[in-house]
Short mmCIF file of C-alpha atoms in Angstrom, two decimals:
data_model
loop_
_atom_site.label_atom_id
_atom_site.label_comp_id
_atom_site.label_asym_id
_atom_site.label_seq_id
_atom_site.Cartn_x
_atom_site.Cartn_y
_atom_site.Cartn_z
CA MET A 1 0.00 0.20 -0.02
CA ALA A 2 1.18 3.44 -0.74
CA GLU A 3 2.67 5.42 1.93
CA LYS A 4 0.19 8.36 3.33
CA VAL A 5 2.06 11.54 3.62
CA ALA A 6 0.78 14.82 5.14
CA ILE A 7 2.51 17.91 4.24
CA LEU A 8 1.94 21.10 6.27
CA GLY A 9 2.79 24.13 4.37
CA ALA A 10 1.74 24.84 0.91
CA GLY A 11 4.73 27.35 -0.02
CA SER A 12 7.13 26.60 -2.97
CA TRP A 13 9.14 24.02 -0.96
CA GLY A 14 6.25 22.16 0.38
CA SER A 15 4.20 21.91 -2.71
CA ILE A 16 7.21 20.77 -4.66
CA LEU A 17 8.13 18.18 -2.11
CA ALA A 18 4.37 16.97 -2.42
CA SER A 19 5.13 16.38 -6.20
CA VAL A 20 8.17 14.50 -5.47
CA LEU A 21 6.57 12.31 -3.18
CA ASP A 22 3.37 11.77 -5.45
CA GLU A 23 5.75 10.97 -8.36
CA ASN A 24 7.18 8.36 -6.11
CA GLY A 25 3.76 6.78 -5.50
CA SER A 26 2.79 8.04 -2.17
CA GLU A 27 -0.55 9.31 -1.24
CA VAL A 28 0.01 12.93 -0.67
CA ARG A 29 -2.19 15.38 1.27
CA ILE A 30 -1.14 18.95 1.49
CA TRP A 31 -2.34 21.62 4.27
CA SER A 32 -2.53 25.50 3.80
CA TYR A 33 -4.11 27.93 6.38
CA ASN A 34 -5.15 29.83 3.21
CA PRO A 35 -8.87 28.71 1.79
CA GLU A 36 -8.01 30.45 -1.40
CA GLN A 37 -4.65 28.53 -2.11
CA VAL A 38 -6.24 25.16 -1.03
CA LYS A 39 -9.07 25.79 -3.84
CA GLU A 40 -6.27 26.84 -6.44
CA LEU A 41 -4.33 23.59 -5.58
CA ASN A 42 -7.53 21.35 -5.81
CA ASP A 43 -9.52 23.03 -8.79
CA GLN A 44 -6.39 24.24 -11.15
CA HIS A 45 -3.67 22.35 -9.74
CA THR A 46 -1.35 25.36 -9.56
CA ASN A 47 0.17 27.43 -6.97
CA LYS A 48 0.88 30.52 -8.81
CA ARG A 49 2.16 32.84 -5.92
CA TYR A 50 4.89 30.28 -5.15
CA VAL A 51 5.74 28.06 -8.16
CA LYS A 52 4.90 29.89 -11.39
CA ASP A 53 4.19 27.97 -14.67
CA TYR A 54 3.84 24.70 -13.03
CA THR A 55 0.98 22.26 -12.77
CA TYR A 56 0.77 19.76 -9.89
CA SER A 57 -0.78 16.20 -10.12
CA GLU A 58 -4.68 15.97 -9.68
CA SER A 59 -3.75 13.00 -7.19
CA ILE A 60 -2.49 15.72 -4.61
CA VAL A 61 -5.17 16.77 -2.34
CA ALA A 62 -5.36 20.13 -0.60
CA TYR A 63 -6.94 20.75 2.71
CA SER A 64 -7.69 24.01 4.95
CA ASP A 65 -8.58 21.44 7.85
CA ILE A 66 -5.44 20.31 9.60
CA GLU A 67 -7.08 17.23 11.22
CA ALA A 68 -8.38 16.12 7.96
CA ALA A 69 -4.99 16.63 6.29
CA ILE A 70 -3.15 14.51 8.89
CA LYS A 71 -5.81 11.73 9.56
CA GLY A 72 -4.17 8.24 8.88
CA ALA A 73 -0.89 9.67 7.76
CA ASP A 74 1.97 7.66 8.00
CA ASP A 75 4.44 10.56 7.97
CA ILE A 76 3.76 14.26 8.86
CA LEU A 77 6.00 16.94 7.14
CA PHE A 78 6.13 20.30 8.27
CA VAL A 79 7.42 22.88 5.90
CA VAL A 80 5.96 26.07 7.48
CA PRO A 81 7.89 29.24 8.50
CA THR A 82 10.50 28.57 11.43
CA GLN A 83 8.41 31.17 13.73
CA VAL A 84 5.02 29.32 13.34
CA THR A 85 6.31 25.82 13.51
CA ARG A 86 5.39 25.61 17.14
CA SER A 87 2.06 26.67 16.93
CA VAL A 88 1.16 24.46 14.15
CA ALA A 89 3.07 21.37 15.97
CA ARG A 90 0.90 22.20 18.96
CA GLN A 91 -2.22 21.87 17.02
CA VAL A 92 -0.94 18.51 15.32
CA GLY A 93 0.10 17.17 18.93
CA GLU A 94 -3.31 17.95 20.48
CA ILE A 95 -5.06 16.29 17.56
CA MET A 96 -2.58 13.04 17.56
CA LYS A 97 -3.29 12.72 21.28
CA ARG A 98 -6.83 12.83 21.08
CA THR A 99 -7.06 10.31 18.21
CA GLY A 100 -4.04 8.15 19.29
CA GLN A 101 -2.50 8.59 15.98
CA LYS A 102 1.09 7.81 15.58
CA ALA A 103 3.46 8.76 12.46
CA THR A 104 7.01 9.76 11.86
CA ILE A 105 7.49 13.35 12.06
CA LEU A 106 9.97 15.46 9.84
CA HIS A 107 10.48 18.74 8.84
CA ALA A 108 12.13 20.82 5.71
CA SER A 109 12.25 24.24 7.36
CA LYS A 110 15.38 26.06 7.90
CA GLY A 111 15.61 28.42 10.97
CA ILE A 112 15.87 28.64 14.59
CA GLU A 113 13.08 29.86 17.03
CA GLU A 114 13.45 33.25 18.38
CA LYS A 115 13.73 33.68 22.11
CA THR A 116 14.19 30.07 22.99
CA TYR A 117 16.92 29.29 20.23
CA ALA A 118 15.31 25.79 19.82
CA ARG A 119 16.14 23.89 16.63
CA LEU A 120 12.97 22.63 14.84
CA SER A 121 13.43 19.13 15.91
CA GLN A 122 13.45 20.13 19.55
CA VAL A 123 10.35 22.19 18.82
CA LEU A 124 8.47 19.24 17.35
CA ALA A 125 9.57 16.92 20.32
CA GLU A 126 8.29 19.19 22.94
CA GLU A 127 4.94 19.61 21.11
CA ILE A 128 4.18 16.35 19.81
CA ALA A 129 4.18 13.48 22.51
CA PRO A 130 6.65 10.51 22.23
CA GLU A 131 3.66 8.05 22.05
CA ASN A 132 2.36 9.68 18.98
CA ARG A 133 5.63 9.65 17.18
CA ASP A 134 8.01 6.85 15.71
CA ALA A 135 10.77 9.23 15.16
CA ILE A 136 11.48 13.05 14.44
CA ALA A 137 13.69 13.75 11.41
CA VAL A 138 14.84 16.59 9.24
CA LEU A 139 15.36 16.90 5.28
CA SER A 140 17.69 19.52 4.42
CA GLY A 141 20.29 20.35 1.72
CA PRO A 142 21.11 22.48 -1.45
CA SER A 143 17.53 22.51 -2.86
CA GLN A 144 15.83 25.20 -4.62
CA ALA A 145 12.24 24.50 -5.37
CA GLU A 146 12.44 25.80 -8.89
CA ASP A 147 15.11 23.59 -9.85
CA VAL A 148 13.24 20.45 -8.15
CA ALA A 149 10.24 21.35 -10.20
CA ARG A 150 11.94 21.10 -13.45
CA HIS A 151 13.96 17.68 -12.35
CA ASP A 152 17.28 19.26 -12.00
CA ILE A 153 19.69 16.94 -10.13
CA THR A 154 19.35 17.49 -6.31
CA LEU A 155 20.96 15.97 -3.47
CA VAL A 156 19.72 16.23 0.02
CA THR A 157 20.03 14.41 3.44
CA VAL A 158 17.72 13.17 5.97
CA ALA A 159 18.95 13.26 9.51
CA SER A 160 17.50 11.38 12.47
CA GLU A 161 18.88 9.82 15.48
CA ASN A 162 16.57 6.71 14.22
CA GLN A 163 18.44 5.03 11.66
CA HIS A 164 15.54 2.87 10.55
CA ALA A 165 13.24 5.97 10.10
CA ALA A 166 16.12 7.70 8.03
CA GLU A 167 16.28 4.90 5.81
CA LYS A 168 12.56 4.60 5.38
CA LEU A 169 12.34 8.35 4.36
CA GLN A 170 15.53 7.97 2.24
CA LYS A 171 13.62 5.35 0.12
CA LEU A 172 10.34 7.61 0.06
CA PHE A 173 11.97 10.72 -1.20
CA MET A 174 14.60 9.22 -3.60
CA ASN A 175 14.33 8.93 -7.41
CA ASN A 176 16.26 9.67 -10.56
CA TYR A 177 16.59 13.42 -9.98
CA PHE A 178 16.28 13.54 -6.23
CA ARG A 179 18.95 11.72 -4.40
CA VAL A 180 18.84 11.31 -0.51
CA TYR A 181 21.53 10.58 1.87
CA THR A 182 21.26 9.65 5.71
CA ASN A 183 22.83 11.34 8.51
CA ASP A 184 22.61 10.92 12.30
CA ASP A 185 23.70 14.16 13.29
CA ILE A 186 20.54 16.12 13.50
CA ILE A 187 22.07 19.03 15.47
CA GLY A 188 24.61 19.61 12.68
CA VAL A 189 22.24 19.39 9.71
CA GLU A 190 19.68 21.75 11.51
CA ILE A 191 22.39 24.46 12.50
CA GLY A 192 23.84 24.43 8.96
CA ALA A 193 20.63 24.78 7.51
CA ALA A 194 19.56 27.72 9.66
CA LEU A 195 22.49 29.69 9.54
CA LYS A 196 23.29 29.47 5.91
CA ASN A 197 20.46 31.81 5.33
CA ILE A 198 22.29 34.49 7.14
CA ILE A 199 25.25 34.14 4.92
CA ALA A 200 22.97 34.45 1.90
CA LEU A 201 21.94 37.82 3.06
CA GLY A 202 25.62 38.89 3.35
CA ALA A 203 26.25 37.57 -0.19
CA GLY A 204 23.10 39.30 -1.70
CA ALA A 205 24.36 42.58 -0.17
CA LEU A 206 27.86 41.96 -1.34
CA HIS A 207 26.32 41.78 -4.87
CA GLY A 208 24.06 44.76 -4.35
CA LEU A 209 27.15 46.87 -3.30
CA GLY A 210 28.92 45.82 -6.56
CA TYR A 211 31.34 43.55 -4.93
CA GLY A 212 32.95 40.67 -6.99
CA ASP A 213 33.75 36.92 -6.82
CA ASN A 214 36.69 37.26 -4.27
CA ALA A 215 34.37 38.99 -1.83
CA LYS A 216 31.50 36.56 -2.03
CA ALA A 217 34.06 33.50 -1.83
CA ALA A 218 35.69 34.91 1.36
CA LEU A 219 31.98 35.55 2.75
CA MET A 220 30.96 31.82 2.08
CA THR A 221 34.18 30.44 3.49
CA ARG A 222 34.55 32.29 6.64
CA GLY A 223 30.71 32.02 7.09
CA LEU A 224 31.05 28.39 6.96
CA ALA A 225 33.98 28.61 9.70
CA GLU A 226 31.86 30.27 12.25
CA ILE A 227 28.60 28.20 11.62
CA SER A 228 31.00 25.14 12.29
CA ARG A 229 32.21 26.95 15.55
CA LEU A 230 28.72 27.36 16.91
CA GLY A 231 27.36 23.93 15.62
CA THR A 232 30.23 21.90 17.31
CA SER A 233 29.82 23.74 20.40
CA PHE A 234 26.39 22.23 20.67
CA GLY A 235 27.70 18.54 19.72
CA ALA A 236 27.46 18.65 16.06
CA ASN A 237 29.99 16.50 13.98
CA PRO A 238 32.49 18.99 12.19
CA LEU A 239 32.29 16.83 8.89
CA THR A 240 28.58 17.62 8.72
CA PHE A 241 29.31 21.07 7.75
CA ILE A 242 31.45 20.30 4.70
CA GLY A 243 28.35 18.19 3.54
CA LEU A 244 25.12 18.95 1.74
CA SER A 245 23.37 20.95 4.78
CA GLY A 246 26.84 22.96 5.21
CA VAL A 247 28.92 23.96 2.34
CA GLY A 248 26.20 22.48 -0.23
CA ASP A 249 23.41 24.54 1.25
CA ILE A 250 25.63 27.71 1.40
CA ILE A 251 26.71 27.45 -2.03
CA VAL A 252 23.24 27.37 -3.68
CA THR A 253 21.53 29.89 -1.34
CA ALA A 254 24.28 32.44 -1.30
CA THR A 255 24.69 32.48 -5.14
CA SER A 256 21.04 31.64 -6.69
CA THR A 257 18.77 34.55 -7.53
CA ASN A 258 16.04 32.20 -6.54
CA SER A 259 16.85 32.52 -2.83
CA ARG A 260 14.76 34.87 -1.13
CA ASN A 261 17.51 35.41 1.64
CA TRP A 262 20.05 36.45 -1.38
CA ARG A 263 17.48 38.53 -2.97
CA ALA A 264 16.69 40.34 0.21
CA GLY A 265 20.33 41.16 0.85
CA ASN A 266 20.80 42.30 -2.47
CA GLU A 267 18.07 44.81 -2.04
CA LEU A 268 19.69 45.98 1.28
CA GLY A 269 22.76 46.41 -0.58
CA GLN A 270 21.16 48.69 -2.99
CA GLY A 271 20.08 50.92 -0.34
CA LYS A 272 16.59 49.72 0.60
CA SER A 273 15.39 49.65 4.15
CA LEU A 274 14.74 46.28 6.00
CA THR A 275 11.11 47.38 6.23
CA GLU A 276 10.98 47.94 2.28
CA VAL A 277 12.60 44.57 1.65
CA VAL A 278 10.25 42.66 3.54
CA GLU A 279 7.27 44.29 2.19
CA ASN A 280 8.68 43.81 -1.39
CA MET A 281 9.43 40.03 -0.67
CA GLY A 282 5.79 38.99 0.38
CA MET A 283 7.12 36.00 1.88
CA VAL A 284 9.07 34.99 5.08
CA ILE A 285 12.87 35.71 4.91
CA GLU A 286 14.18 33.13 7.37
CA GLY A 287 17.67 34.65 7.58
CA VAL A 288 16.43 37.97 9.24
CA ALA A 289 14.94 36.08 12.28
CA THR A 290 17.93 33.73 12.22
CA ALA A 291 20.69 36.33 12.46
CA ARG A 292 19.12 37.64 15.80
CA ALA A 293 18.82 34.30 17.19
CA ALA A 294 22.48 33.09 15.99
CA TYR A 295 23.90 36.43 17.36
CA GLU A 296 22.22 36.01 20.61
CA LEU A 297 23.57 32.49 20.83
CA SER A 298 27.07 33.54 19.82
CA GLN A 299 27.29 36.12 22.70
CA GLU A 300 25.66 33.56 25.04
CA ARG A 301 28.35 30.94 24.27
CA GLY A 302 31.36 33.10 23.87
CA ILE A 303 31.57 32.20 20.23
CA GLU A 304 33.29 34.72 17.81
CA MET A 305 30.92 35.04 14.69
CA PRO A 306 31.95 38.35 13.08
CA ILE A 307 29.74 37.88 10.08
CA THR A 308 26.88 36.98 11.86
CA THR A 309 27.56 40.03 14.23
CA ALA A 310 28.05 42.41 11.18
CA ILE A 311 24.76 41.34 9.85
CA TYR A 312 22.90 41.35 12.70
CA LYS A 313 24.02 45.09 13.45
CA VAL A 314 22.88 46.00 9.95
CA LEU A 315 19.65 44.52 10.45
CA TYR A 316 18.74 45.39 13.98
CA GLU A 317 21.11 48.37 15.03
CA ASN A 318 20.99 50.23 11.73
CA LEU A 319 24.76 50.17 11.04
CA GLU A 320 25.65 50.93 7.45
CA ILE A 321 26.54 47.99 5.40
CA ARG A 322 29.82 49.42 4.35
CA ASP A 323 30.63 50.41 7.86
CA ALA A 324 29.82 46.63 8.99
CA ILE A 325 32.38 45.55 6.13
CA ARG A 326 35.00 47.76 7.17
CA TRP A 327 34.60 46.58 10.87
CA ALA A 328 34.94 42.88 9.73
CA MET A 329 37.93 43.60 7.53
CA THR A 330 39.96 45.66 9.93
CA ARG A 331 39.73 43.50 13.16
CA ASP A 332 42.84 42.12 14.56
CA GLY A 333 44.60 39.35 12.42
CA LYS A 334 43.79 35.69 13.22
CA ALA A 335 45.02 32.20 12.20
CA GLU A 336 42.94 30.71 9.75
CA ILE A 337 42.71 27.29 11.60
CA GLY A 338 42.22 26.96 15.26
#
């Protein structure tokens, strides 16, 4: 029998993952809080606000009722913005507790919860009781939804402390254009996935200011170094950060015009205010909230993260971008390794 998968969140990534799973033979339901989007997906099989010029399979059914969407699901995939994951997970947890449902829980979002600094697997574990979940996993890696939609070659990783669950999900998602690896380092995968959005903001800002390839390569390389410092302080495997959810995700997010974080940084570099950028984007820019969380974490843990600090000060303390670059470049000299 086909695996029943409920996807919570009908943005570009959630809806394209629904297509991947549908193509692989799963029975796919997708939930959105927006009734108009649900109607469009069910009647026209399009999602024009998020993915242009794409038609979804008629076998993908959209729901505005979250309980109906998850009923009987073997797997529940969260692809909602980071800062609303807890409220959605709480609804799901209450439903599952009342109905006695049990499922594999995973997410494909990339961020850190503000104030609590919780990774999303931690949020899901807090809101969905152990007796209602087989395992918790995360799907991550260098994966622009637009490229997956046209079956471009894409490699991602699924991380879980439960190897059996990771291997099950690997088989569920994998096909001839979407290759999935397993990883048991859920901490490293989630931190790499979240913090690469900060680096993408910086890369876009450099482009907007007119800087060239040298500057962008420097930003990505040293950005990876500080992500690794923070991640390993929580017990992550340093090798994770030279894998798909580390360097791979940085490359795609910090170089692609499809990346909303890159586009946001580019507009900031061109002189627009953060308020203007957020209004123009019309979608969540995960790196903005993550920059605050990562900066505060670095201060709390005494970890040097100059790129994150510079971007935080630009976003939240109105530091001019060129002044932030000057500060970062003229700090005391350091050894590259160590």
